[in-house]
Structures are given as structure tokens and as C-alpha cells.
Short mmCIF file of C-alpha atoms and ligand atoms in Angstrom, two decimals:
data_model
loop_
_atom_site.label_atom_id
_atom_site.label_comp_id
_atom_site.label_asym_id
_atom_site.label_seq_id
_atom_site.Cartn_x
_atom_site.Cartn_y
_atom_site.Cartn_z
CA MET A 1 -5.36 -3.60 51.07
CA LYS A 2 -5.24 -0.53 50.01
CA ASN A 3 -2.20 -1.04 47.31
CA GLU A 4 -3.54 -3.94 46.06
CA GLY A 5 -7.05 -2.42 45.04
CA VAL A 6 -5.50 0.33 43.22
CA ARG A 7 -2.29 -2.69 41.64
CA SER A 8 -5.50 -4.62 39.93
CA MET A 9 -7.72 -1.41 39.07
CA ALA A 10 -4.55 -1.26 36.62
CA ASN A 11 -4.49 -5.30 35.72
CA ASN A 12 -8.33 -4.07 35.03
CA ALA A 13 -7.11 -1.35 32.62
CA VAL A 14 -4.50 -3.55 31.37
CA MET A 15 -6.80 -6.20 30.40
CA SER A 16 -9.44 -3.84 28.91
CA THR A 17 -6.85 -2.42 27.18
CA LYS A 18 -6.14 -5.68 25.08
CA VAL A 19 -8.84 -7.45 25.83
CA GLU A 20 -10.36 -3.50 23.63
CA LYS A 21 -10.47 -3.29 20.19
CA GLU A 22 -11.35 -0.90 18.13
CA LYS A 23 -14.69 -0.94 15.21
CA ILE A 24 -13.76 -0.53 11.73
CA LEU A 25 -16.18 0.13 9.48
CA ILE A 26 -14.99 -0.62 5.76
CA PHE A 27 -16.58 1.20 3.02
CA GLY A 28 -16.57 -0.91 0.14
CA ALA A 29 -16.13 -3.79 1.92
CA GLY A 30 -17.37 -5.70 -0.98
CA GLY A 31 -14.74 -4.23 -2.97
CA TYR A 32 -10.67 -5.70 -4.86
CA LEU A 33 -9.41 -4.81 -1.81
CA GLY A 34 -12.51 -3.96 0.30
CA LYS A 35 -12.60 -7.60 1.67
CA LEU A 36 -9.05 -8.92 1.45
CA MET A 37 -9.26 -5.25 4.50
CA VAL A 38 -12.62 -7.35 6.09
CA LYS A 39 -10.50 -10.08 6.53
CA ALA A 40 -8.23 -8.85 8.00
CA SER A 41 -9.47 -6.30 10.72
CA LEU A 42 -10.67 -10.28 11.06
CA SER A 43 -7.84 -12.22 11.36
CA MET A 44 -6.35 -8.66 14.10
CA GLY A 45 -9.58 -9.06 16.26
CA HIS A 46 -11.44 -6.28 15.40
CA PRO A 47 -14.31 -5.81 15.04
CA THR A 48 -16.17 -5.21 12.05
CA LEU A 49 -18.98 -4.01 10.42
CA ALA A 50 -19.67 -2.90 6.73
CA TYR A 51 -21.46 -0.22 4.89
CA VAL A 52 -22.56 -1.38 0.86
CA ARG A 53 -25.08 -0.43 -0.79
CA SER A 54 -28.03 -1.33 -0.14
CA THR A 55 -28.42 -0.45 -4.55
CA ASN A 56 -26.35 -3.26 -6.18
CA PRO A 57 -26.88 -5.22 -8.85
CA ASP A 58 -24.48 -7.72 -8.83
CA PRO A 59 -25.82 -11.37 -7.77
CA SER A 60 -23.13 -12.17 -6.07
CA LYS A 61 -22.98 -9.37 -3.76
CA LYS A 62 -25.99 -11.60 -1.73
CA ARG A 63 -23.25 -14.03 -1.92
CA LEU A 64 -20.33 -12.06 -0.25
CA LEU A 65 -23.27 -10.96 2.56
CA HIS A 66 -23.45 -13.85 3.26
CA GLU A 67 -19.46 -14.35 3.93
CA PHE A 68 -19.38 -11.18 5.38
CA GLU A 69 -23.20 -12.97 8.59
CA LEU A 70 -20.76 -15.99 8.85
CA MET A 71 -17.28 -14.30 9.75
CA ASN A 72 -19.15 -12.19 12.20
CA VAL A 73 -19.01 -8.68 9.92
CA THR A 74 -22.57 -6.63 11.24
CA ILE A 75 -23.88 -5.62 7.44
CA VAL A 76 -24.91 -1.78 7.32
CA GLN A 77 -27.05 -2.09 4.02
CA GLY A 78 -27.06 2.37 2.97
CA GLU A 79 -26.02 5.48 0.36
CA LEU A 80 -23.36 7.64 1.37
CA GLU A 81 -26.27 9.96 0.37
CA GLU A 82 -27.87 8.69 3.84
CA HIS A 83 -26.20 11.11 5.76
CA GLU A 84 -28.20 10.26 9.60
CA LYS A 85 -27.86 6.82 8.96
CA LEU A 86 -23.98 6.65 7.46
CA VAL A 87 -24.46 9.08 11.73
CA SER A 88 -25.74 6.92 13.26
CA VAL A 89 -23.26 3.87 12.51
CA LEU A 90 -20.01 6.37 12.88
CA ARG A 91 -21.26 6.88 16.09
CA GLN A 92 -20.99 3.29 16.56
CA VAL A 93 -17.03 2.78 15.35
CA ASP A 94 -13.81 4.26 16.63
CA VAL A 95 -11.74 3.89 13.01
CA VAL A 96 -13.61 4.91 9.36
CA ILE A 97 -12.02 3.28 6.09
CA SER A 98 -12.77 3.28 3.22
CA THR A 99 -11.78 1.42 -0.05
CA LEU A 100 -14.53 2.95 -3.25
CA PRO A 101 -12.98 3.09 -6.29
CA VAL A 102 -12.01 6.04 -8.47
CA PRO A 103 -15.32 7.14 -9.58
CA GLN A 104 -16.76 7.84 -5.74
CA HIS A 105 -13.80 8.90 -3.89
CA LEU A 106 -15.33 12.43 -4.48
CA GLN A 107 -18.91 11.16 -3.31
CA GLN A 108 -15.86 9.97 0.49
CA LEU A 109 -16.74 14.10 1.15
CA LYS A 110 -19.85 12.46 1.77
CA ILE A 111 -18.22 10.62 4.45
CA ILE A 112 -16.22 13.64 6.28
CA ASP A 113 -19.79 15.68 6.32
CA ALA A 114 -21.19 13.10 8.72
CA ILE A 115 -17.60 11.43 10.44
CA LYS A 116 -17.63 15.14 11.47
CA GLU A 117 -20.66 14.94 13.57
CA ALA A 118 -18.66 11.27 15.15
CA PRO A 119 -16.76 12.78 17.21
CA ASN A 120 -15.77 9.57 18.84
CA ILE A 121 -14.01 8.43 15.01
CA GLN A 122 -10.39 8.38 15.77
CA ARG A 123 -8.83 7.67 12.88
CA PHE A 124 -10.27 7.97 9.34
CA VAL A 125 -8.21 6.53 6.01
CA PRO A 126 -9.95 7.79 3.52
CA SER A 127 -9.24 5.07 0.10
CA GLU A 128 -6.59 6.05 -2.37
CA TYR A 129 -3.40 2.52 -1.91
CA GLY A 130 -1.36 4.36 -4.48
CA ASN A 131 1.15 6.56 -5.38
CA GLU A 132 2.33 9.02 -2.47
CA VAL A 133 -0.44 12.46 -3.15
CA ASP A 134 1.86 15.51 -1.91
CA ARG A 135 4.95 13.66 -3.43
CA VAL A 136 4.69 13.05 -7.21
CA ARG A 137 4.71 15.03 -9.58
CA GLY A 138 4.66 15.46 -13.96
CA ALA A 139 1.48 12.98 -14.11
CA LEU A 140 -0.20 13.39 -17.00
CA PRO A 141 -3.21 14.82 -16.97
CA PRO A 142 -5.79 11.64 -16.80
CA PHE A 143 -3.94 10.38 -14.20
CA GLU A 144 -3.36 13.84 -12.81
CA ALA A 145 -7.07 14.19 -12.17
CA LEU A 146 -7.85 11.75 -9.81
CA LEU A 147 -4.02 12.19 -8.39
CA GLU A 148 -6.28 15.64 -7.71
CA ASN A 149 -9.36 14.85 -5.77
CA LYS A 150 -7.08 12.46 -3.97
CA ARG A 151 -5.52 15.39 -2.43
CA LYS A 152 -8.96 16.87 -2.74
CA ILE A 153 -10.42 14.77 0.45
CA ARG A 154 -6.47 14.80 2.40
CA ARG A 155 -7.23 18.57 2.83
CA ALA A 156 -11.02 18.30 3.45
CA THR A 157 -9.82 15.88 6.55
CA GLU A 158 -7.86 18.18 7.61
CA VAL A 159 -9.85 21.57 7.38
CA ALA A 160 -12.71 18.95 9.33
CA GLY A 161 -10.17 18.30 12.12
CA ILE A 162 -10.57 14.20 11.33
CA PRO A 163 -8.35 12.38 12.51
CA PHE A 164 -5.46 10.45 9.97
CA THR A 165 -3.92 8.42 8.89
CA TYR A 166 -3.55 8.83 4.60
CA VAL A 167 -2.73 5.17 2.78
CA SER A 168 0.52 5.55 0.19
CA ALA A 169 0.49 1.60 -0.52
CA ASN A 170 1.88 2.20 -4.57
CA SER A 171 1.38 -1.14 -6.92
CA PHE A 172 -0.93 -4.03 -5.75
CA ALA A 173 1.36 -6.50 -6.75
CA ALA A 174 -1.11 -9.59 -8.10
CA TYR A 175 -2.60 -6.38 -9.99
CA PHE A 176 -0.23 -5.42 -11.58
CA VAL A 177 2.01 -8.69 -12.03
CA ASN A 178 -1.54 -9.25 -13.97
CA TYR A 179 -2.05 -6.48 -15.80
CA LEU A 180 1.64 -6.36 -16.84
CA LEU A 181 2.62 -10.99 -17.13
CA HIS A 182 -0.64 -12.76 -18.14
CA PRO A 183 -0.17 -15.37 -16.52
CA ASN A 184 -3.16 -17.52 -16.76
CA GLU A 185 -2.14 -16.68 -20.58
CA GLN A 186 1.38 -18.46 -22.33
CA ARG A 187 1.90 -15.39 -24.41
CA ASP A 188 5.24 -15.51 -25.98
CA HIS A 189 5.22 -11.64 -25.15
CA VAL A 190 5.18 -8.75 -23.31
CA VAL A 191 4.78 -5.40 -23.36
CA VAL A 192 7.23 -3.08 -21.82
CA ARG A 193 7.03 0.24 -21.94
CA GLY A 194 9.56 3.14 -22.31
CA THR A 195 12.61 1.76 -20.68
CA GLY A 196 11.49 -0.82 -18.34
CA GLU A 197 14.24 0.20 -15.83
CA ALA A 198 12.61 2.54 -13.95
CA LYS A 199 11.58 1.11 -10.11
CA ALA A 200 8.83 0.29 -8.81
CA VAL A 201 6.39 -0.87 -5.68
CA LEU A 202 4.59 -3.68 -6.04
CA ASN A 203 2.78 -4.66 -2.51
CA TYR A 204 0.70 -7.44 -2.63
CA GLU A 205 -2.98 -6.57 -1.81
CA GLU A 206 -2.82 -9.12 0.83
CA ASP A 207 -0.07 -7.23 2.58
CA VAL A 208 -1.75 -4.55 1.52
CA ALA A 209 -4.55 -4.63 3.78
CA PHE A 210 -2.79 -6.47 6.51
CA TYR A 211 -0.24 -2.83 6.59
CA THR A 212 -3.69 -0.64 6.66
CA ILE A 213 -5.66 -1.72 8.98
CA LYS A 214 -2.56 -1.35 11.59
CA ALA A 215 -1.69 2.09 10.85
CA ALA A 216 -4.94 2.70 11.19
CA THR A 217 -5.84 1.85 15.00
CA ASP A 218 -1.22 2.42 15.70
CA PRO A 219 -0.75 6.00 16.97
CA ARG A 220 2.58 6.72 15.94
CA VAL A 221 0.72 6.64 12.03
CA ALA A 222 -2.16 9.05 13.29
CA ASN A 223 -2.15 11.83 11.48
CA ARG A 224 0.45 10.98 8.90
CA VAL A 225 1.36 9.11 6.02
CA ILE A 226 2.65 5.76 6.38
CA ILE A 227 4.47 4.23 3.17
CA TYR A 228 4.57 0.53 1.59
CA ARG A 229 8.03 0.37 0.33
CA PRO A 230 9.41 -3.27 1.57
CA PRO A 231 12.55 -3.75 0.12
CA GLY A 232 12.30 -6.63 -1.45
CA ASN A 233 8.86 -4.94 -3.85
CA ILE A 234 11.29 -2.06 -6.15
CA VAL A 235 11.14 -3.75 -8.66
CA SER A 236 11.85 -2.13 -13.54
CA GLN A 237 9.33 -4.41 -15.82
CA LEU A 238 12.50 -6.01 -16.96
CA ASP A 239 13.50 -6.83 -13.44
CA LEU A 240 9.84 -8.37 -13.22
CA ILE A 241 10.26 -10.28 -16.32
CA SER A 242 13.63 -11.68 -15.83
CA LEU A 243 12.20 -13.31 -12.39
CA TRP A 244 9.21 -14.30 -14.63
CA GLU A 245 11.31 -15.42 -17.87
CA LYS A 246 13.67 -17.74 -15.34
CA LYS A 247 10.65 -19.08 -13.01
CA THR A 248 8.80 -20.52 -16.36
CA GLY A 249 12.05 -21.56 -18.59
CA ARG A 250 10.28 -19.29 -21.27
CA THR A 251 11.76 -16.53 -23.01
CA LEU A 252 9.27 -13.99 -23.31
CA ARG A 253 9.77 -11.58 -26.81
CA LYS A 254 9.69 -7.84 -25.68
CA MET A 255 7.41 -5.58 -27.83
CA LEU A 256 8.44 -2.22 -26.84
CA ILE A 257 6.23 1.15 -26.59
CA PRO A 258 8.72 4.57 -25.97
CA GLU A 259 7.10 7.04 -24.00
CA GLU A 260 6.56 8.98 -27.19
CA ASP A 261 4.00 6.23 -27.98
CA VAL A 262 2.69 6.33 -24.90
CA VAL A 263 1.82 9.77 -24.18
CA LYS A 264 0.31 9.79 -27.34
CA LEU A 265 -2.01 6.84 -25.75
CA THR A 266 -2.79 8.78 -22.62
CA GLU A 267 -4.43 12.24 -25.51
CA SER A 268 -6.00 10.14 -28.37
CA LEU A 269 -7.74 7.07 -25.49
CA PRO A 270 -11.02 7.85 -24.97
CA TYR A 271 -11.53 8.01 -21.88
CA PRO A 272 -11.79 6.89 -19.30
CA ASP A 273 -8.87 3.93 -21.39
CA ASN A 274 -6.46 7.38 -21.07
CA ILE A 275 -6.62 7.04 -17.40
CA ARG A 276 -4.75 3.57 -16.76
CA GLU A 277 -2.05 4.51 -19.71
CA ALA A 278 -1.47 7.53 -18.15
CA ILE A 279 -1.08 6.01 -14.57
CA LEU A 280 1.59 3.44 -16.53
CA HIS A 281 3.15 4.93 -17.61
CA ASN A 282 3.74 8.14 -14.14
CA ILE A 283 4.71 4.02 -12.54
CA PHE A 284 7.05 2.13 -15.27
CA ILE A 285 8.43 5.07 -16.89
CA LYS A 286 8.64 8.13 -14.90
CA GLY A 287 9.60 5.74 -11.43
CA GLU A 288 7.24 8.02 -9.33
CA GLN A 289 6.63 5.77 -6.78
CA THR A 290 10.10 5.63 -6.32
CA SER A 291 11.36 9.61 -7.59
CA PHE A 292 11.80 10.44 -4.12
CA ASP A 293 13.79 8.74 -0.56
CA LEU A 294 11.99 8.26 2.56
CA THR A 295 14.53 10.13 5.38
CA GLU A 296 14.51 9.23 8.74
CA ASN A 297 10.52 11.11 9.26
CA ASP A 298 9.05 8.94 6.82
CA MET A 299 6.87 6.18 8.21
CA GLU A 300 7.69 3.23 6.11
CA ALA A 301 5.35 -0.40 6.01
CA SER A 302 8.14 -2.98 6.55
CA ALA A 303 9.38 -1.04 9.15
CA LEU A 304 7.28 0.43 11.38
CA TYR A 305 5.70 -4.01 11.10
CA PRO A 306 9.25 -6.05 10.91
CA ASP A 307 7.81 -8.88 12.94
CA HIS A 308 4.61 -9.07 9.73
CA SER A 309 6.78 -11.32 6.78
CA TYR A 310 4.99 -9.60 3.38
CA THR A 311 5.61 -11.27 0.40
CA SER A 312 7.68 -10.18 -1.79
CA VAL A 313 7.49 -10.06 -5.03
CA ASP A 314 10.16 -13.43 -5.86
CA SER A 315 6.52 -15.14 -3.78
CA LEU A 316 3.99 -13.70 -4.91
CA LEU A 317 6.02 -14.65 -9.11
CA ASP A 318 6.27 -18.28 -7.20
CA LEU A 319 2.46 -17.86 -5.85
CA CYS A 320 1.59 -17.28 -9.70
CA LEU A 321 2.81 -19.87 -11.03
CA LEU A 322 0.62 -22.14 -9.15
CA SER A 323 -2.59 -20.63 -9.15
CA PRO A 324 -2.58 -17.03 -11.08
CA PRO A 325 -4.80 -14.39 -9.04
CA LYS A 326 -7.79 -14.01 -10.69
CA PRO A 327 -6.93 -11.01 -13.11
CA LYS A 328 -9.19 -7.36 -11.56
CA LEU A 329 -9.11 -4.44 -13.32
CA ALA A 330 -9.90 -1.57 -12.26
CA SER A 331 -13.55 0.67 -12.59
CA PHE A 332 -12.08 4.83 -13.33
CA ALA A 333 -15.58 5.94 -14.54
N1 NAP B 1 -2.38 1.01 -6.56
C1 NAP B 1 -2.86 0.11 -7.50
O1 NAP B 1 -2.07 -0.53 -7.29
C2 NAP B 1 -4.22 0.23 -7.48
C3 NAP B 1 -5.24 -0.70 -7.51
C4 NAP B 1 -6.93 -1.38 -7.64
C5 NAP B 1 -7.09 -0.49 -6.82
N2 NAP B 1 -6.59 0.73 -5.99
C6 NAP B 1 -7.34 1.82 -5.25
O2 NAP B 1 -8.26 0.97 -3.58
C7 NAP B 1 -9.10 1.34 -3.86
C8 NAP B 1 -10.80 0.33 -4.39
O3 NAP B 1 -10.39 -0.31 -5.14
P1 NAP B 1 -10.91 -1.22 -6.04
O4 NAP B 1 -10.96 -2.04 -6.70
O5 NAP B 1 -10.79 -1.46 -4.44
O6 NAP B 1 -12.61 -1.04 -5.80
P2 NAP B 1 -13.84 -2.12 -6.76
O7 NAP B 1 -13.22 -3.69 -6.26
O8 NAP B 1 -14.02 -1.66 -8.07
O9 NAP B 1 -15.64 -1.38 -5.61
C9 NAP B 1 -14.66 -1.47 -4.08
C10 NAP B 1 -16.81 -1.36 -3.10
O10 NAP B 1 -16.83 0.47 -3.90
C11 NAP B 1 -18.50 0.01 -3.50
N3 NAP B 1 -19.40 0.55 -4.34
C12 NAP B 1 -18.62 0.79 -6.18
N4 NAP B 1 -19.67 1.65 -6.53
C13 NAP B 1 -20.26 2.61 -5.63
C14 NAP B 1 -20.90 3.21 -5.80
N5 NAP B 1 -21.62 3.73 -7.13
N6 NAP B 1 -22.01 3.48 -4.70
C15 NAP B 1 -20.77 3.71 -3.14
N7 NAP B 1 -20.36 2.37 -3.41
C16 NAP B 1 -20.28 1.72 -4.19
C17 NAP B 1 -18.46 -2.27 -3.48
O11 NAP B 1 -19.51 -2.22 -2.67
P3 NAP B 1 -21.43 -2.09 -2.43
O12 NAP B 1 -20.97 -2.98 -3.47
O13 NAP B 1 -20.55 -2.85 -1.04
O14 NAP B 1 -20.79 -1.24 -1.56
C18 NAP B 1 -17.56 -2.37 -4.25
O15 NAP B 1 -17.37 -3.09 -3.92
C19 NAP B 1 -9.70 2.76 -4.27
O16 NAP B 1 -8.97 4.10 -4.56
C20 NAP B 1 -8.43 2.52 -5.86
O17 NAP B 1 -7.93 3.88 -6.36
C21 NAP B 1 -5.83 0.91 -6.05
#
């Protein structure tokens, strides 16, 4: 009898670990990546909360919040400056994922300050989703400033003793395919920066969200950097162009911009347009996303989650033939 009692307690414990999914709070939930993060979190059965600005001027936001409510997302309206409100919502969740845009990256210090008063937080994922900021070198000044802000947030998280996962998602695939190939338009030409041969990593945004939710709740990735570098997503500009030419049956005229001209553009273009060129230089001319080899100590997303069939660049181009994703440009200022 005694043994049965112990077993039933053990079964109950197993059942409760199965049903009790981490509660996830998302900052920037109404944004380009944030919306996908909300969907990925819900699809994996996590009670999901969204901290959204009460002052967002965008009229489409109301519709989106209504959609969120229908999907059972708990919406908390507030500003990052409302410390007490932040602490109170943080005390109700286990995991915090930020998808705030570039101009708000340093404002994540306010989230860190609030997490210090919520010792229940098991994981904080700051908004990065790009190059591995502690390993990438040689960024031109406008991009380096952005990377430096991400490093500041990493260091502040560590000093505060907050458990973290840092996500190096490399390049968003739909975002850069739109920018480089313009699949929405029937252009006869394509711009190639540098020689076009450097390899970048282009990950479909839905996979970025999927891997992030998995990693944020995975003990193996506690206090680690996770890098998204699936083998099917490593491509150069020339690879992309050639794939697209084969799929469309059209040959594109290549307009080459030599590296020195791209560097000059980063010096002469007004802020924040210079940031975009500096990013393109780092990723597609310097090839910094693939400039270091992954070792067995690194955490690579497709290796950690082999059962997830990610959308390769090739498959994304097939999607673009049917229905190209809506173009999006990141806000830098
Ligand atoms: N690797 C890549 O290729 C790539 C490409 C694009 C972006 N990213 C990265 O992905 C992350 C998310 O970018 P995103 O393009 O998804 O962002 P986004 O759509 O521009 O904005 C995300 C959300 O942040 C909130 N927000 C905006 N301004 C704010 C303010 N002043 N105060 C407080 N909240 C504000 C808004 O949410 P609410 O209105 O709901 O509060 C907004 O919907 C960033 O770290 C960015 O660097 C990476």
C-alpha cells in the first residue's frame, strides 16, 4: 500500500510536470517578430502574456489586441517606465522574452531592474536575434553601436544574476529575401554588395520564434548562447540570386556595388540609413555570421531540436513564388 501511495504521488508529479507549462511574458508582442513569438508560445501550450504599450498610436493595434484576446493571450497594457506594474506582472510568470525593436534595446535595462524584484523569473531572453554579438568582429561604426547596446544588455543581465538565454538568430530570411530579391516585384535587376560570395545565415521568422520558445524553456540552454545556423540556411547573395533565377526562369542583371562604395555609403548616408548599409556590409560582404566555426560546446538550434523541420531558404523561395511575404524594414531610430 505504502509503495502504491509513493507511486501515485510520483505519477501525480509526472502529470503535473506535463501539464504545467511555463508562463511566458512577451515584450514587443505586437511587432514583426513579437506576433510570431506569441503564436509559437501558444502553439506549445504556454500560458502567454503580452506587455503592450497603452500609448501605441497605431490604429491596427486595437485589432491585433482583439485577436490576441481571442487566442487567450493575457494582455497587460503599460509602459516600460511603470516599474511597479512591471514587477507585478513579472511576479506572475516564469519566462520573459523581449522582442523590442532596436531603438528600445537599452530600455530593456528597465525590464532588468524589474526582474531583480521578481526572483521567480527562470529565464530572460533579451531582444537580439541577430549576429552573435560577443563573437562577431569588424562591424562598421553605425552597426557596431547597435551591437554594443546588445552587449550592454547582456552584461547588465549577468551582473543582476538573472538566468538568461541569448539568441543569435542571424538574419531573418523573409526580411532579407524581400530586401535583396524583391520577390513582390518583377524586377529585371538585382543589387549585389561586394563580390556576393560571402556566406550568411537566413532563418525563416517562424522558425526563429519556434526555436526561441523551445530554448527559453530548455534547461540545456540556461545561461547559454544559442545560435541558429541550420545547414540548409547558409547562403551567399549569389546563391540566393541563382536559386531565384532557377525558380522564376528569369535571368537578373547584377548591379555590383564594390565594398569600398558600401563603406563610403555607411559614412555619407544620414542616420539611421547608414545603419542598414553597415549591417549589409557585415553580413553579406564580411560574412561575419559564418566567420567562426561552431564547436561541440556551441548550442546550435537545428542540432538541439532535430525534430523541428525548419523552412530552408530554398523552401522559402518556393513560398515567395506563390505568395511573397509582406516586406518589412526594421526601425533603427
Ligand atoms: N536578424 C534580423 O534579420 C532581424 C530583422 C529584423 C529585426 N530583428 C530584431 O528583432 C527584434 C524585434 O524587431 P521587430 O522588427 O520585430 O520590432 P518592431 O516590429 O519594430 O517592434 C516591436 C514592438 O516593440 C514595441 N515598441 C515599439 N516602440 C516602442 C516604444 N517606444 N516603447 C516600448 N515599446 C515599443 C511595439 O509593441 P507594442 O506596441 O505591442 O508595445 C512594437 O510592436 C529586434 O531586436 C531587432 O533587432 C532582427
